[in-house]
Amino acid sequence: MAATSKLPVFITGNQHKADQLAQWLGLPVEHRKLDLDEIQSLDLRQVVEHKVRQAYAVARQPVLVEDVAVTLTAMGKLPGTFIKWFLQELGNDGICTLADGLENRKAVVSICYGLYDGQDIHFFDSHVAGQVAPEPRGEA
């Protein structure tokens, strides 16, 4: 990003996400809710790129967006970026039950941040492997 550009605004309507990011970065994070189209793709970077370009077009300043995917290894690429809808429909109990019927409970959670200043897009990805618990645990 150019040295004269404004700091990016984190595009999220979720205060908890903004607070977590601020804590992780160790500095305040300006955030803003925008209603963005969510494209239908199992490619997490493609989803993030669409969101960050759309957010920049609306905000007209450097923006940061994020999206997540959860892959149940035995299901190939699913639910992937569609995890939000799987959770809305099945809930945590339903995801655990779904995993009961699979050959294994292995899962990968991926997060991707996209930063766009109107010229360059930078992606920041992380992946954590684990497995679906037999039943929900902790706070949702």
mmCIF file of N, CA and C in Angstrom, residues 62-114:
data_model
loop_
_atom_site.group_PDB
_atom_site.id
_atom_site.type_symbol
_atom_site.label_atom_id
_atom_site.label_comp_id
_atom_site.label_asym_id
_atom_site.label_seq_id
_atom_site.Cartn_x
_atom_site.Cartn_y
_atom_site.Cartn_z
ATOM 1 N N PRO A 62 -9.012 2.040 1.558
ATOM 2 C CA PRO A 62 -8.457 0.695 1.757
ATOM 3 C C PRO A 62 -9.317 -0.113 2.735
ATOM 4 N N VAL A 63 -9.522 -1.379 2.399
ATOM 5 C CA VAL A 63 -10.404 -2.243 3.186
ATOM 6 C C VAL A 63 -9.736 -3.581 3.479
ATOM 7 N N LEU A 64 -10.199 -4.185 4.566
ATOM 8 C CA LEU A 64 -9.797 -5.523 4.971
ATOM 9 C C LEU A 64 -11.070 -6.331 5.152
ATOM 10 N N VAL A 65 -11.135 -7.505 4.540
ATOM 11 C CA VAL A 65 -12.280 -8.404 4.710
ATOM 12 C C VAL A 65 -11.748 -9.778 5.102
ATOM 13 N N GLU A 66 -12.641 -10.614 5.592
ATOM 14 C CA GLU A 66 -12.247 -11.990 5.903
ATOM 15 C C GLU A 66 -13.403 -12.921 5.600
ATOM 16 N N ASP A 67 -13.030 -14.177 5.397
ATOM 17 C CA ASP A 67 -14.032 -15.220 5.250
ATOM 18 C C ASP A 67 -13.405 -16.508 5.739
ATOM 19 N N VAL A 68 -14.252 -17.471 6.054
ATOM 20 C CA VAL A 68 -13.773 -18.749 6.567
ATOM 21 C C VAL A 68 -14.366 -19.897 5.766
ATOM 22 N N ALA A 69 -13.701 -21.026 5.864
ATOM 23 C CA ALA A 69 -14.190 -22.262 5.274
ATOM 24 C C ALA A 69 -13.893 -23.389 6.260
ATOM 25 N N VAL A 70 -14.795 -24.345 6.326
ATOM 26 C CA VAL A 70 -14.579 -25.548 7.125
ATOM 27 C C VAL A 70 -14.779 -26.728 6.188
ATOM 28 N N THR A 71 -13.754 -27.522 6.076
ATOM 29 C CA THR A 71 -13.806 -28.678 5.196
ATOM 30 C C THR A 71 -13.793 -29.950 6.020
ATOM 31 N N LEU A 72 -14.812 -30.771 5.841
ATOM 32 C CA LEU A 72 -14.821 -32.101 6.437
ATOM 33 C C LEU A 72 -14.103 -32.994 5.435
ATOM 34 N N THR A 73 -12.941 -33.474 5.778
ATOM 35 C CA THR A 73 -12.049 -34.160 4.849
ATOM 36 C C THR A 73 -12.760 -35.263 4.062
ATOM 37 N N ALA A 74 -13.598 -36.041 4.721
ATOM 38 C CA ALA A 74 -14.302 -37.145 4.057
ATOM 39 C C ALA A 74 -15.344 -36.652 3.050
ATOM 40 N N MET A 75 -15.653 -35.340 3.056
ATOM 41 C CA MET A 75 -16.642 -34.783 2.126
ATOM 42 C C MET A 75 -15.969 -33.990 0.996
ATOM 43 N N GLY A 76 -14.677 -34.173 0.804
ATOM 44 C CA GLY A 76 -13.989 -33.433 -0.251
ATOM 45 C C GLY A 76 -13.821 -31.981 0.144
ATOM 46 N N LYS A 77 -14.406 -31.084 -0.631
ATOM 47 C CA LYS A 77 -14.278 -29.644 -0.371
ATOM 48 C C LYS A 77 -15.451 -29.071 0.423
ATOM 49 N N LEU A 78 -16.367 -29.922 0.871
ATOM 50 C CA LEU A 78 -17.576 -29.443 1.553
ATOM 51 C C LEU A 78 -17.449 -29.509 3.067
ATOM 52 N N PRO A 79 -18.172 -28.706 3.797
ATOM 53 C CA PRO A 79 -19.002 -27.616 3.337
ATOM 54 C C PRO A 79 -18.214 -26.401 2.851
ATOM 55 N N GLY A 80 -16.929 -26.323 3.184
ATOM 56 C CA GLY A 80 -16.101 -25.239 2.667
ATOM 57 C C GLY A 80 -16.634 -23.869 3.027
ATOM 58 N N THR A 81 -16.709 -23.004 2.028
ATOM 59 C CA THR A 81 -17.181 -21.634 2.238
ATOM 60 C C THR A 81 -18.672 -21.582 2.552
ATOM 61 N N PHE A 82 -19.374 -22.693 2.390
ATOM 62 C CA PHE A 82 -20.807 -22.745 2.678
ATOM 63 C C PHE A 82 -21.095 -23.107 4.133
ATOM 64 N N ILE A 83 -20.077 -23.117 4.980
ATOM 65 C CA ILE A 83 -20.246 -23.517 6.379
ATOM 66 C C ILE A 83 -21.303 -22.683 7.079
ATOM 67 N N LYS A 84 -21.385 -21.415 6.753
ATOM 68 C CA LYS A 84 -22.389 -20.545 7.387
ATOM 69 C C LYS A 84 -23.799 -21.113 7.202
ATOM 70 N N TRP A 85 -24.102 -21.572 5.996
ATOM 71 C CA TRP A 85 -25.440 -22.089 5.711
ATOM 72 C C TRP A 85 -25.628 -23.483 6.311
ATOM 73 N N PHE A 86 -24.577 -24.296 6.337
ATOM 74 C CA PHE A 86 -24.660 -25.594 7.002
ATOM 75 C C PHE A 86 -24.996 -25.390 8.482
ATOM 76 N N LEU A 87 -24.302 -24.427 9.124
ATOM 77 C CA LEU A 87 -24.564 -24.165 10.538
ATOM 78 C C LEU A 87 -25.956 -23.596 10.763
ATOM 79 N N GLN A 88 -26.411 -22.710 9.877
ATOM 80 C CA GLN A 88 -27.765 -22.160 10.025
ATOM 81 C C GLN A 88 -28.811 -23.256 9.909
ATOM 82 N N GLU A 89 -28.596 -24.188 9.003
ATOM 83 C CA GLU A 89 -29.576 -25.242 8.766
ATOM 84 C C GLU A 89 -29.474 -26.380 9.781
ATOM 85 N N LEU A 90 -28.243 -26.813 10.103
ATOM 86 C CA LEU A 90 -28.038 -27.994 10.936
ATOM 87 C C LEU A 90 -27.689 -27.681 12.391
ATOM 88 N N GLY A 91 -27.097 -26.511 12.617
ATOM 89 C CA GLY A 91 -26.603 -26.184 13.953
ATOM 90 C C GLY A 91 -25.369 -27.004 14.289
ATOM 91 N N ASN A 92 -24.787 -26.718 15.441
ATOM 92 C CA ASN A 92 -23.598 -27.457 15.870
ATOM 93 C C ASN A 92 -23.892 -28.935 16.069
ATOM 94 N N ASP A 93 -25.066 -29.247 16.651
ATOM 95 C CA ASP A 93 -25.447 -30.648 16.849
ATOM 96 C C ASP A 93 -25.517 -31.384 15.516
ATOM 97 N N GLY A 94 -26.105 -30.732 14.529
ATOM 98 C CA GLY A 94 -26.249 -31.347 13.217
ATOM 99 C C GLY A 94 -24.919 -31.590 12.521
ATOM 100 N N ILE A 95 -23.966 -30.680 12.697
ATOM 101 C CA ILE A 95 -22.634 -30.888 12.100
ATOM 102 C C ILE A 95 -21.974 -32.099 12.753
ATOM 103 N N CYS A 96 -22.106 -32.216 14.071
ATOM 104 C CA CYS A 96 -21.548 -33.380 14.773
ATOM 105 C C CYS A 96 -22.212 -34.669 14.290
ATOM 106 N N THR A 97 -23.526 -34.638 14.119
ATOM 107 C CA THR A 97 -24.260 -35.806 13.633
ATOM 108 C C THR A 97 -23.852 -36.143 12.200
ATOM 109 N N LEU A 98 -23.676 -35.116 11.375
ATOM 110 C CA LEU A 98 -23.225 -35.330 9.999
ATOM 111 C C LEU A 98 -21.891 -36.064 9.992
ATOM 112 N N ALA A 99 -20.979 -35.657 10.857
ATOM 113 C CA ALA A 99 -19.662 -36.292 10.919
ATOM 114 C C ALA A 99 -19.745 -37.741 11.378
ATOM 115 N N ASP A 100 -20.798 -38.080 12.153
ATOM 116 C CA ASP A 100 -20.991 -39.466 12.603
ATOM 117 C C ASP A 100 -21.070 -40.423 11.418
ATOM 118 N N GLY A 101 -21.657 -39.965 10.326
ATOM 119 C CA GLY A 101 -21.862 -40.837 9.170
ATOM 120 C C GLY A 101 -20.707 -40.865 8.185
ATOM 121 N N LEU A 102 -19.641 -40.171 8.473
ATOM 122 C CA LEU A 102 -18.506 -40.111 7.559
ATOM 123 C C LEU A 102 -17.441 -41.134 7.934
ATOM 124 N N GLU A 103 -16.546 -41.423 6.998
ATOM 125 C CA GLU A 103 -15.499 -42.417 7.267
ATOM 126 C C GLU A 103 -14.491 -41.936 8.306
ATOM 127 N N ASN A 104 -14.388 -40.607 8.489
ATOM 128 C CA ASN A 104 -13.549 -40.068 9.557
ATOM 129 C C ASN A 104 -14.085 -38.693 9.943
ATOM 130 N N ARG A 105 -13.609 -38.165 11.049
ATOM 131 C CA ARG A 105 -14.097 -36.892 11.570
ATOM 132 C C ARG A 105 -13.116 -35.751 11.296
ATOM 133 N N LYS A 106 -12.102 -35.999 10.473
ATOM 134 C CA LYS A 106 -11.079 -34.990 10.202
ATOM 135 C C LYS A 106 -11.689 -33.763 9.526
ATOM 136 N N ALA A 107 -11.167 -32.597 9.928
ATOM 137 C CA ALA A 107 -11.655 -31.331 9.380
ATOM 138 C C ALA A 107 -10.502 -30.335 9.303
ATOM 139 N N VAL A 108 -10.654 -29.368 8.430
ATOM 140 C CA VAL A 108 -9.694 -28.272 8.318
ATOM 141 C C VAL A 108 -10.487 -26.975 8.329
ATOM 142 N N VAL A 109 -10.102 -26.073 9.222
ATOM 143 C CA VAL A 109 -10.696 -24.739 9.275
ATOM 144 C C VAL A 109 -9.704 -23.790 8.625
ATOM 145 N N SER A 110 -10.179 -23.006 7.671
ATOM 146 C CA SER A 110 -9.331 -22.053 6.961
ATOM 147 C C SER A 110 -9.911 -20.657 7.113
ATOM 148 N N ILE A 111 -9.028 -19.688 7.263
ATOM 149 C CA ILE A 111 -9.434 -18.288 7.291
ATOM 150 C C ILE A 111 -8.571 -17.550 6.282
ATOM 151 N N CYS A 112 -9.193 -16.603 5.602
ATOM 152 C CA CYS A 112 -8.470 -15.794 4.629
ATOM 153 C C CYS A 112 -8.881 -14.343 4.818
ATOM 154 N N TYR A 113 -7.886 -13.493 4.991
ATOM 155 C CA TYR A 113 -8.095 -12.050 5.020
ATOM 156 C C TYR A 113 -7.649 -11.504 3.675
ATOM 157 N N GLY A 114 -8.383 -10.538 3.168
ATOM 158 C CA GLY A 114 -8.004 -9.825 1.949
ATOM 159 C C GLY A 114 -7.877 -8.347 2.261
#
